[in-house]
DNA sequence: TGCGAATCCTTGCGGGCACAACTAATTTAC
DNA sequence: GTAAATTAGTTGTGCCCGCAAGGATTCGCA
């Protein structure tokens, strides 16, 4: 089979994308470090804050966070010992554990969120037009759809 | 200071972007695993193959790969023991080490590249129009420029 | 020339995560 | 109704990486 290499414009898009992701994640990670949170921690707090009763089953949380079961267990360990999240057993199905936001977790998220949003603006949206932002939404909706459609 | 939260279209762009990155990197990592390479390994081989004499100074390589010095040392350890890269001392400045592609490294890259390109098409470009790809190049050129302009 | 500062790389250490194996609980199938 | 299969979560192990410290070399400037 003949390989169809990337065209010049594809290569430009791909390289700029990959390098942006690498640099941006490092920068945003360090932006959040001042609050004693990693981006992974922050994601957990956001997801829980948006969930019904501010709690989610471990497996659902692992799924949306794109994390292995063991990875989530360890990430939660840190958040639990920091008092931001607590584990809650479920009486009706004793296999499952809920991760639940604590008042301290809610407060920590409220404290960090404005800074994080500013970080997203500074690192990502700065200099982009309204049309470009809409187009980004379209493009990555397509990409995400493809990825979930053919998972392997 | 009043927080300027993300608008609906900004939130849509950001979420789709983040989730796409998470899922895509995992998928492409597993695509490459069949060749015994991680994406990090592959990046090293690509950079070296494009460099003059197929070799780069460790610190330059670490810089372009967005990697700490120790991280690069360890990543090279694996590639060296696999025989894909070799360390070459520099007589004129004995502090520096070169990472140099070996014939086996060149062959491994040639072997894996077609599959990797197909992976990029399948995971990223699939379903995007020519205009969207060009716009992606523009957008992430802006983003990358911002990131390198204000490193912290 | 000589000594302190800077540069380059490696090593010790610890954190974060995946895989596999394990326990516990629930569901399915016969 | 019970055994097998499935599901949920944790733990052991190992890899990858960053930070801090250290050793070697070179540079800068008096």
CSV table of N, CA and C in Angstrom, one decimal, chain A residues 2-149:
chain,number,residue,atom,x,y,z
A,2,UNK,N,0.5,2.2,-0.8
A,2,UNK,CA,1.2,3.4,-0.9
A,2,UNK,C,0.8,4.4,0.2
A,3,UNK,N,1.8,4.9,0.9
A,3,UNK,CA,1.5,5.8,2.0
A,3,UNK,C,1.1,7.2,1.5
A,4,UNK,N,0.0,7.7,2.0
A,4,UNK,CA,-0.4,9.1,1.7
A,4,UNK,C,0.1,10.0,2.7
A,5,UNK,N,1.2,10.6,2.5
A,5,UNK,CA,1.9,11.4,3.5
A,5,UNK,C,1.1,12.7,3.7
A,6,UNK,N,1.4,13.4,4.8
A,6,UNK,CA,0.7,14.7,5.1
A,6,UNK,C,1.1,15.7,4.1
A,7,UNK,N,0.1,16.5,3.6
A,7,UNK,CA,0.4,17.6,2.8
A,7,UNK,C,1.0,18.8,3.6
A,8,UNK,N,1.4,19.8,3.0
A,8,UNK,CA,2.1,20.9,3.7
A,8,UNK,C,1.1,21.5,4.7
A,9,UNK,N,-0.1,21.8,4.3
A,9,UNK,CA,-1.1,22.4,5.2
A,9,UNK,C,-1.5,21.5,6.3
A,10,UNK,N,-1.6,20.2,6.0
A,10,UNK,CA,-1.9,19.2,7.1
A,10,UNK,C,-0.7,19.2,8.1
A,11,UNK,N,0.5,19.1,7.6
A,11,UNK,CA,1.7,19.1,8.5
A,11,UNK,C,1.7,20.3,9.4
A,12,UNK,N,1.4,21.5,8.8
A,12,UNK,CA,1.4,22.7,9.5
A,12,UNK,C,0.4,22.6,10.7
A,13,UNK,N,-0.8,22.2,10.3
A,13,UNK,CA,-1.9,22.1,11.3
A,13,UNK,C,-1.5,21.1,12.4
A,14,UNK,N,-0.9,20.0,12.0
A,14,UNK,CA,-0.6,18.9,13.0
A,14,UNK,C,0.5,19.4,13.9
A,15,UNK,N,1.5,19.9,13.4
A,15,UNK,CA,2.7,20.3,14.2
A,15,UNK,C,2.3,21.4,15.2
A,16,UNK,N,1.7,22.4,14.7
A,16,UNK,CA,1.3,23.5,15.5
A,16,UNK,C,0.3,23.0,16.6
A,17,UNK,N,-0.5,22.1,16.3
A,17,UNK,CA,-1.5,21.6,17.3
A,17,UNK,C,-0.7,20.8,18.3
A,18,UNK,N,0.1,19.9,18.0
A,18,UNK,CA,0.9,19.1,18.9
A,18,UNK,C,1.7,19.9,19.8
A,19,UNK,N,2.4,20.9,19.2
A,19,UNK,CA,3.3,21.7,20.1
A,19,UNK,C,2.5,22.6,21.0
A,20,UNK,N,1.4,23.1,20.5
A,20,UNK,CA,0.6,23.9,21.4
A,20,UNK,C,0.1,23.1,22.5
A,21,UNK,N,-0.4,21.9,22.3
A,21,UNK,CA,-0.9,21.1,23.4
A,21,UNK,C,0.2,20.9,24.4
A,22,UNK,N,1.4,20.5,24.0
A,22,UNK,CA,2.5,20.2,24.9
A,22,UNK,C,2.8,21.4,25.8
A,23,UNK,N,3.0,22.6,25.1
A,23,UNK,CA,3.4,23.8,25.9
A,23,UNK,C,2.3,24.2,26.8
A,24,UNK,N,1.0,24.2,26.2
A,24,UNK,CA,-0.1,24.7,26.9
A,24,UNK,C,-0.4,23.9,28.2
A,25,UNK,N,-0.4,22.6,28.1
A,25,UNK,CA,-0.7,21.9,29.3
A,25,UNK,C,0.4,22.1,30.4
A,26,UNK,N,1.6,22.2,30.0
A,26,UNK,CA,2.6,22.5,31.0
A,26,UNK,C,2.4,23.9,31.7
A,27,UNK,N,2.0,24.9,30.8
A,27,UNK,CA,1.8,26.2,31.4
A,27,UNK,C,0.6,26.3,32.3
A,28,UNK,N,-0.5,25.6,31.9
A,28,UNK,CA,-1.7,25.6,32.7
A,28,UNK,C,-1.5,24.8,34.0
A,29,UNK,N,-0.8,23.8,33.9
A,29,UNK,CA,-0.5,23.0,35.1
A,29,UNK,C,0.2,23.9,36.1
A,30,UNK,N,1.2,24.7,35.6
A,30,UNK,CA,1.9,25.5,36.6
A,30,UNK,C,1.0,26.7,37.1
A,31,UNK,N,0.1,27.1,36.2
A,31,UNK,CA,-0.9,28.1,36.7
A,31,UNK,C,-1.7,27.7,37.9
A,32,UNK,N,-2.1,26.4,37.8
A,32,UNK,CA,-2.9,25.8,38.8
A,32,UNK,C,-2.2,25.4,40.1
A,33,UNK,N,-0.9,25.2,39.9
A,33,UNK,CA,-0.1,24.7,41.0
A,33,UNK,C,-0.1,25.6,42.3
A,34,UNK,N,-0.4,26.9,42.1
A,34,UNK,CA,-0.5,27.8,43.2
A,34,UNK,C,-1.6,27.5,44.1
A,35,UNK,N,-2.6,26.8,43.6
A,35,UNK,CA,-3.7,26.4,44.5
A,35,UNK,C,-3.6,25.0,45.1
A,36,UNK,N,-2.4,24.4,44.8
A,36,UNK,CA,-2.2,23.1,45.3
A,36,UNK,C,-3.0,22.0,44.5
A,37,UNK,N,-3.3,22.3,43.3
A,37,UNK,CA,-4.1,21.4,42.5
A,37,UNK,C,-3.3,21.1,41.2
A,38,UNK,N,-3.5,19.9,40.7
A,38,UNK,CA,-3.1,19.6,39.4
A,38,UNK,C,-4.3,19.8,38.4
A,39,UNK,N,-4.1,19.8,37.2
A,39,UNK,CA,-5.2,19.9,36.3
A,39,UNK,C,-6.1,18.7,36.4
A,40,UNK,N,-5.5,17.5,36.7
A,40,UNK,CA,-6.3,16.3,37.0
A,40,UNK,C,-7.3,16.5,38.2
A,41,UNK,N,-6.7,17.1,39.2
A,41,UNK,CA,-7.5,17.3,40.4
A,41,UNK,C,-8.7,18.3,40.1
A,42,UNK,N,-8.3,19.3,39.4
A,42,UNK,CA,-9.3,20.3,39.0
A,42,UNK,C,-10.4,19.7,38.2
A,43,UNK,N,-10.1,18.9,37.3
A,43,UNK,CA,-11.1,18.2,36.5
A,43,UNK,C,-12.1,17.4,37.3
A,44,UNK,N,-11.5,16.7,38.3
A,44,UNK,CA,-12.4,16.0,39.2
A,44,UNK,C,-13.3,16.9,39.9
A,45,UNK,N,-12.8,18.0,40.5
A,45,UNK,CA,-13.7,18.9,41.2
A,45,UNK,C,-14.8,19.5,40.3
A,46,UNK,N,-14.4,19.8,39.0
A,46,UNK,CA,-15.4,20.4,38.1
A,46,UNK,C,-16.5,19.3,37.8
A,47,UNK,N,-16.1,18.1,37.5
A,47,UNK,CA,-17.1,17.1,37.2
A,47,UNK,C,-18.0,16.9,38.3
A,48,UNK,N,-17.4,16.8,39.5
A,48,UNK,CA,-18.3,16.5,40.7
A,48,UNK,C,-19.2,17.7,40.9
A,49,UNK,N,-18.7,18.9,40.7
A,49,UNK,CA,-19.6,20.1,41.0
A,49,UNK,C,-20.8,20.1,40.1
A,50,UNK,N,-20.6,19.6,38.9
A,50,UNK,CA,-21.7,19.6,37.9
A,50,UNK,C,-22.6,18.4,38.0
A,51,UNK,N,-22.2,17.4,38.8
A,51,UNK,CA,-23.0,16.2,38.9
A,51,UNK,C,-24.2,16.4,39.9
A,52,UNK,N,-25.2,15.6,39.7
A,52,UNK,CA,-26.3,15.6,40.6
A,52,UNK,C,-25.8,15.3,42.0
A,53,UNK,N,-26.2,16.1,43.0
A,53,UNK,CA,-25.8,15.9,44.4
A,53,UNK,C,-24.3,16.0,44.6
A,54,UNK,N,-23.6,16.6,43.6
A,54,UNK,CA,-22.2,16.7,43.6
A,54,UNK,C,-21.5,15.4,43.9
A,55,UNK,N,-21.9,14.4,43.3
A,55,UNK,CA,-21.3,13.1,43.5
A,55,UNK,C,-21.4,12.2,42.3
A,56,UNK,N,-20.4,11.4,42.1
A,56,UNK,CA,-20.5,10.5,40.9
A,56,UNK,C,-19.9,9.1,41.3
A,57,UNK,N,-20.4,8.1,40.6
A,57,UNK,CA,-19.8,6.7,40.8
A,57,UNK,C,-18.4,6.8,40.3
A,58,UNK,N,-17.5,6.0,40.9
A,58,UNK,CA,-16.1,6.0,40.5
A,58,UNK,C,-16.0,5.6,39.0
A,59,UNK,N,-16.7,4.6,38.6
A,59,UNK,CA,-16.5,4.1,37.2
A,59,UNK,C,-17.0,5.2,36.2
A,60,UNK,N,-18.1,5.9,36.5
A,60,UNK,CA,-18.5,6.9,35.6
A,60,UNK,C,-17.5,8.1,35.6
A,61,UNK,N,-17.0,8.4,36.7
A,61,UNK,CA,-16.0,9.4,36.8
A,61,UNK,C,-14.7,9.0,36.0
A,62,UNK,N,-14.3,7.8,36.2
A,62,UNK,CA,-13.1,7.3,35.5
A,62,UNK,C,-13.4,7.4,34.0
A,63,UNK,N,-14.6,7.1,33.6
A,63,UNK,CA,-14.9,7.1,32.1
A,63,UNK,C,-14.9,8.5,31.6
A,64,UNK,N,-15.5,9.5,32.2
A,64,UNK,CA,-15.5,10.8,31.6
A,64,UNK,C,-14.1,11.5,31.7
A,65,UNK,N,-13.3,11.0,32.7
A,65,UNK,CA,-12.0,11.6,32.8
A,65,UNK,C,-11.0,10.9,32.0
A,66,UNK,N,-11.4,9.8,31.3
A,66,UNK,CA,-10.5,9.1,30.4
A,66,UNK,C,-9.3,8.5,31.3
A,67,UNK,N,-9.7,7.9,32.4
A,67,UNK,CA,-8.7,7.4,33.4
A,67,UNK,C,-9.0,6.0,33.7
A,68,UNK,N,-7.9,5.2,33.9
A,68,UNK,CA,-8.1,3.8,34.3
A,68,UNK,C,-8.7,3.8,35.7
A,69,UNK,N,-9.3,2.6,36.1
A,69,UNK,CA,-9.8,2.5,37.5
A,69,UNK,C,-8.7,2.8,38.5
A,70,UNK,N,-7.6,2.2,38.3
A,70,UNK,CA,-6.5,2.4,39.4
A,70,UNK,C,-6.1,3.8,39.4
A,71,UNK,N,-6.0,4.4,38.2
A,71,UNK,CA,-5.6,5.8,38.1
A,71,UNK,C,-6.5,6.7,38.9
A,72,UNK,N,-7.8,6.5,38.8
A,72,UNK,CA,-8.8,7.3,39.5
A,72,UNK,C,-8.7,7.0,41.0
A,73,UNK,N,-8.5,5.8,41.4
A,73,UNK,CA,-8.4,5.5,42.8
A,73,UNK,C,-7.2,6.3,43.4
A,74,UNK,N,-6.1,6.3,42.7
A,74,UNK,CA,-5.0,7.1,43.3
A,74,UNK,C,-5.2,8.6,43.2
A,75,UNK,N,-5.8,9.0,42.2
A,75,UNK,CA,-6.1,10.5,42.1
A,75,UNK,C,-7.0,10.9,43.3
A,76,UNK,N,-8.0,10.1,43.5
A,76,UNK,CA,-8.9,10.4,44.6
A,76,UNK,C,-8.2,10.3,45.9
A,77,UNK,N,-7.3,9.4,46.1
A,77,UNK,CA,-6.6,9.3,47.3
A,77,UNK,C,-6.0,10.7,47.8
A,78,UNK,N,-5.4,11.4,46.8
A,78,UNK,CA,-4.9,12.7,47.1
A,78,UNK,C,-5.9,13.7,47.5
A,79,UNK,N,-7.0,13.7,46.7
A,79,UNK,CA,-8.1,14.6,47.0
A,79,UNK,C,-8.8,14.3,48.3
A,80,UNK,N,-8.9,13.1,48.6
A,80,UNK,CA,-9.5,12.7,49.9
A,80,UNK,C,-8.7,13.1,51.1
A,81,UNK,N,-7.4,12.9,51.0
A,81,UNK,CA,-6.5,13.2,52.1
A,81,UNK,C,-6.4,14.7,52.2
A,82,UNK,N,-6.7,15.5,51.1
A,82,UNK,CA,-6.7,16.9,51.2
A,82,UNK,C,-8.0,17.4,51.7
A,83,UNK,N,-9.0,16.5,51.8
A,83,UNK,CA,-10.3,16.9,52.4
A,83,UNK,C,-11.2,17.5,51.4
A,84,UNK,N,-10.9,17.4,50.1
A,84,UNK,CA,-11.7,18.1,49.0
A,84,UNK,C,-12.8,17.2,48.5
A,85,UNK,N,-12.6,15.9,48.7
A,85,UNK,CA,-13.5,14.9,48.2
A,85,UNK,C,-13.7,13.8,49.2
A,86,UNK,N,-14.8,13.2,49.3
A,86,UNK,CA,-14.9,12.0,50.2
A,86,UNK,C,-15.5,10.8,49.5
A,87,UNK,N,-15.2,9.7,49.9
A,87,UNK,CA,-15.7,8.4,49.4
A,87,UNK,C,-17.0,8.1,50.2
A,88,UNK,N,-18.1,7.8,49.4
A,88,UNK,CA,-19.3,7.5,50.1
A,88,UNK,C,-19.8,6.1,49.5
A,89,UNK,N,-20.1,5.2,50.4
A,89,UNK,CA,-20.6,3.9,50.0
A,89,UNK,C,-22.0,4.0,49.5
A,90,UNK,N,-22.4,3.0,48.8
A,90,UNK,CA,-23.8,3.0,48.2
A,90,UNK,C,-24.5,1.8,48.8
A,91,UNK,N,-25.6,2.0,49.5
A,91,UNK,CA,-26.3,0.9,50.2
A,91,UNK,C,-26.9,0.0,49.2
A,92,UNK,N,-27.4,0.5,48.1
A,92,UNK,CA,-28.2,-0.3,47.2
A,92,UNK,C,-27.3,-1.2,46.3
A,93,UNK,N,-26.1,-0.8,46.1
A,93,UNK,CA,-25.2,-1.7,45.4
A,93,UNK,C,-23.8,-1.5,46.0
A,94,UNK,N,-23.5,-2.4,46.9
A,94,UNK,CA,-22.3,-2.2,47.7
A,94,UNK,C,-21.0,-2.4,47.0
A,95,UNK,N,-21.0,-2.7,45.7
A,95,UNK,CA,-19.8,-2.7,44.9
A,95,UNK,C,-19.3,-1.2,44.6
A,96,UNK,N,-20.3,-0.3,44.4
A,96,UNK,CA,-19.9,1.0,44.0
A,96,UNK,C,-19.5,1.9,45.1
A,97,UNK,N,-18.6,2.8,44.8
A,97,UNK,CA,-18.3,3.9,45.7
A,97,UNK,C,-18.6,5.2,45.0
A,98,UNK,N,-19.1,6.2,45.7
A,98,UNK,CA,-19.3,7.5,45.1
A,98,UNK,C,-18.1,8.4,45.5
A,99,UNK,N,-17.7,9.2,44.6
A,99,UNK,CA,-16.8,10.3,45.0
A,99,UNK,C,-17.7,11.5,45.1
A,100,UNK,N,-17.6,12.2,46.3
A,100,UNK,CA,-18.5,13.3,46.6
A,100,UNK,C,-17.7,14.5,47.0
A,101,UNK,N,-18.1,15.6,46.5
A,101,UNK,CA,-17.5,16.9,46.8
A,101,UNK,C,-17.8,17.2,48.2
A,102,UNK,N,-16.8,17.7,49.0
A,102,UNK,CA,-17.0,18.2,50.3
A,102,UNK,C,-17.1,19.7,50.3
A,103,UNK,N,-17.6,20.3,51.4
A,103,UNK,CA,-17.6,21.8,51.4
A,103,UNK,C,-16.3,22.4,51.1
A,104,UNK,N,-15.2,21.8,51.6
A,104,UNK,CA,-13.9,22.3,51.3
A,104,UNK,C,-13.6,22.2,49.8
A,105,UNK,N,-14.0,21.1,49.2
A,105,UNK,CA,-13.8,20.9,47.8
A,105,UNK,C,-14.5,22.0,47.0
A,106,UNK,N,-15.8,22.2,47.4
A,106,UNK,CA,-16.5,23.2,46.7
A,106,UNK,C,-15.9,24.6,46.8
A,107,UNK,N,-15.4,24.9,48.0
A,107,UNK,CA,-14.7,26.2,48.3
A,107,UNK,C,-13.4,26.3,47.5
A,108,UNK,N,-12.7,25.2,47.4
A,108,UNK,CA,-11.4,25.2,46.7
A,108,UNK,C,-11.7,25.4,45.2
A,109,UNK,N,-12.7,24.8,44.7
A,109,UNK,CA,-13.0,25.0,43.3
A,109,UNK,C,-13.4,26.5,43.0
A,110,UNK,N,-14.2,27.0,43.9
A,110,UNK,CA,-14.7,28.4,43.7
A,110,UNK,C,-13.5,29.4,43.8
A,111,UNK,N,-12.5,28.9,44.6
A,111,UNK,CA,-11.3,29.8,44.8
A,111,UNK,C,-10.4,29.7,43.5
A,112,UNK,N,-10.3,28.5,42.9
A,112,UNK,CA,-9.4,28.4,41.8
A,112,UNK,C,-10.0,28.7,40.5
A,113,UNK,N,-11.3,28.6,40.4
A,113,UNK,CA,-11.9,28.7,39.1
A,113,UNK,C,-11.6,30.0,38.3
A,114,UNK,N,-11.8,31.2,39.0
A,114,UNK,CA,-11.5,32.4,38.2
A,114,UNK,C,-10.1,32.4,37.6
A,115,UNK,N,-9.2,32.0,38.4
A,115,UNK,CA,-7.8,31.9,37.9
A,115,UNK,C,-7.6,31.0,36.8
A,116,UNK,N,-8.3,29.9,36.9
A,116,UNK,CA,-8.2,28.9,35.8
A,116,UNK,C,-8.8,29.4,34.5
A,117,UNK,N,-10.0,30.0,34.6
A,117,UNK,CA,-10.6,30.6,33.4
A,117,UNK,C,-9.7,31.6,32.8
A,118,UNK,N,-9.1,32.5,33.6
A,118,UNK,CA,-8.2,33.4,33.1
A,118,UNK,C,-7.0,32.8,32.4
A,119,UNK,N,-6.6,31.6,33.0
A,119,UNK,CA,-5.5,30.9,32.4
A,119,UNK,C,-5.9,30.3,31.0
A,120,UNK,N,-7.1,29.8,30.9
A,120,UNK,CA,-7.6,29.3,29.6
A,120,UNK,C,-7.6,30.4,28.6
A,121,UNK,N,-8.1,31.6,29.0
A,121,UNK,CA,-8.1,32.7,28.1
A,121,UNK,C,-6.7,33.1,27.6
A,122,UNK,N,-5.8,33.2,28.6
A,122,UNK,CA,-4.5,33.6,28.3
A,122,UNK,C,-3.7,32.6,27.4
A,123,UNK,N,-3.9,31.3,27.7
A,123,UNK,CA,-3.1,30.3,27.0
A,123,UNK,C,-3.7,29.9,25.7
A,124,UNK,N,-5.1,30.0,25.6
A,124,UNK,CA,-5.8,29.4,24.5
A,124,UNK,C,-6.5,30.3,23.6
A,125,UNK,N,-7.4,31.1,24.2
A,125,UNK,CA,-8.3,31.9,23.3
A,125,UNK,C,-7.7,33.2,22.9
A,126,UNK,N,-6.7,33.7,23.6
A,126,UNK,CA,-6.1,35.0,23.3
A,126,UNK,C,-5.7,35.1,21.8
A,127,UNK,N,-6.3,36.2,21.2
A,127,UNK,CA,-5.9,36.5,19.8
A,127,UNK,C,-6.8,35.8,18.8
A,128,UNK,N,-7.7,34.9,19.3
A,128,UNK,CA,-8.6,34.2,18.3
A,128,UNK,C,-9.9,35.0,18.1
A,129,UNK,N,-10.4,35.0,16.9
A,129,UNK,CA,-11.6,35.7,16.6
A,129,UNK,C,-12.8,34.9,17.0
A,130,UNK,N,-13.9,35.5,17.1
A,130,UNK,CA,-15.2,34.8,17.4
A,130,UNK,C,-15.4,33.7,16.4
A,131,UNK,N,-15.2,34.0,15.1
A,131,UNK,CA,-15.4,32.9,14.1
A,131,UNK,C,-14.4,31.7,14.3
A,132,UNK,N,-13.2,32.0,14.7
A,132,UNK,CA,-12.2,30.9,14.9
A,132,UNK,C,-12.6,30.1,16.1
A,133,UNK,N,-13.2,30.7,17.1
A,133,UNK,CA,-13.6,30.0,18.3
A,133,UNK,C,-14.8,29.0,17.9
A,134,UNK,N,-15.7,29.6,17.1
A,134,UNK,CA,-16.8,28.7,16.7
A,134,UNK,C,-16.3,27.6,15.8
A,135,UNK,N,-15.4,27.9,15.0
A,135,UNK,CA,-14.8,26.9,14.1
A,135,UNK,C,-14.1,25.8,14.9
A,136,UNK,N,-13.4,26.2,15.9
A,136,UNK,CA,-12.8,25.3,16.8
A,136,UNK,C,-13.8,24.3,17.4
A,137,UNK,N,-14.9,24.9,17.9
A,137,UNK,CA,-16.0,24.0,18.4
A,137,UNK,C,-16.4,23.0,17.4
A,138,UNK,N,-16.6,23.5,16.1
A,138,UNK,CA,-17.0,22.5,15.1
A,138,UNK,C,-16.0,21.4,14.9
A,139,UNK,N,-14.8,21.9,14.7
A,139,UNK,CA,-13.7,20.9,14.3
A,139,UNK,C,-13.5,19.9,15.4
A,140,UNK,N,-13.5,20.3,16.7
A,140,UNK,CA,-13.2,19.3,17.7
A,140,UNK,C,-14.5,18.5,18.1
A,141,UNK,N,-15.6,19.0,17.7
A,141,UNK,CA,-16.8,18.2,17.8
A,141,UNK,C,-16.7,17.0,16.8
A,142,UNK,N,-16.2,17.3,15.6
A,142,UNK,CA,-16.0,16.3,14.6
A,142,UNK,C,-15.0,15.3,15.1
A,143,UNK,N,-13.9,15.8,15.6
A,143,UNK,CA,-12.8,15.0,16.0
A,143,UNK,C,-13.2,14.0,17.1
A,144,UNK,N,-13.9,14.6,18.1
A,144,UNK,CA,-14.3,13.8,19.2
A,144,UNK,C,-15.3,12.8,18.8
A,145,UNK,N,-16.2,13.2,17.9
A,145,UNK,CA,-17.2,12.2,17.3
A,145,UNK,C,-16.5,11.0,16.7
A,146,UNK,N,-15.5,11.3,15.8
A,146,UNK,CA,-14.7,10.3,15.2
A,146,UNK,C,-14.1,9.3,16.2
A,147,UNK,N,-13.5,9.9,17.2
A,147,UNK,CA,-12.7,9.2,18.2
A,147,UNK,C,-13.7,8.2,19.0
A,148,UNK,N,-14.8,8.7,19.4
A,148,UNK,CA,-15.7,7.9,20.1
A,148,UNK,C,-16.4,6.9,19.2
A,149,UNK,N,-16.5,7.2,17.9
A,149,UNK,CA,-17.1,6.3,16.9
A,149,UNK,C,-16.3,5.1,16.7
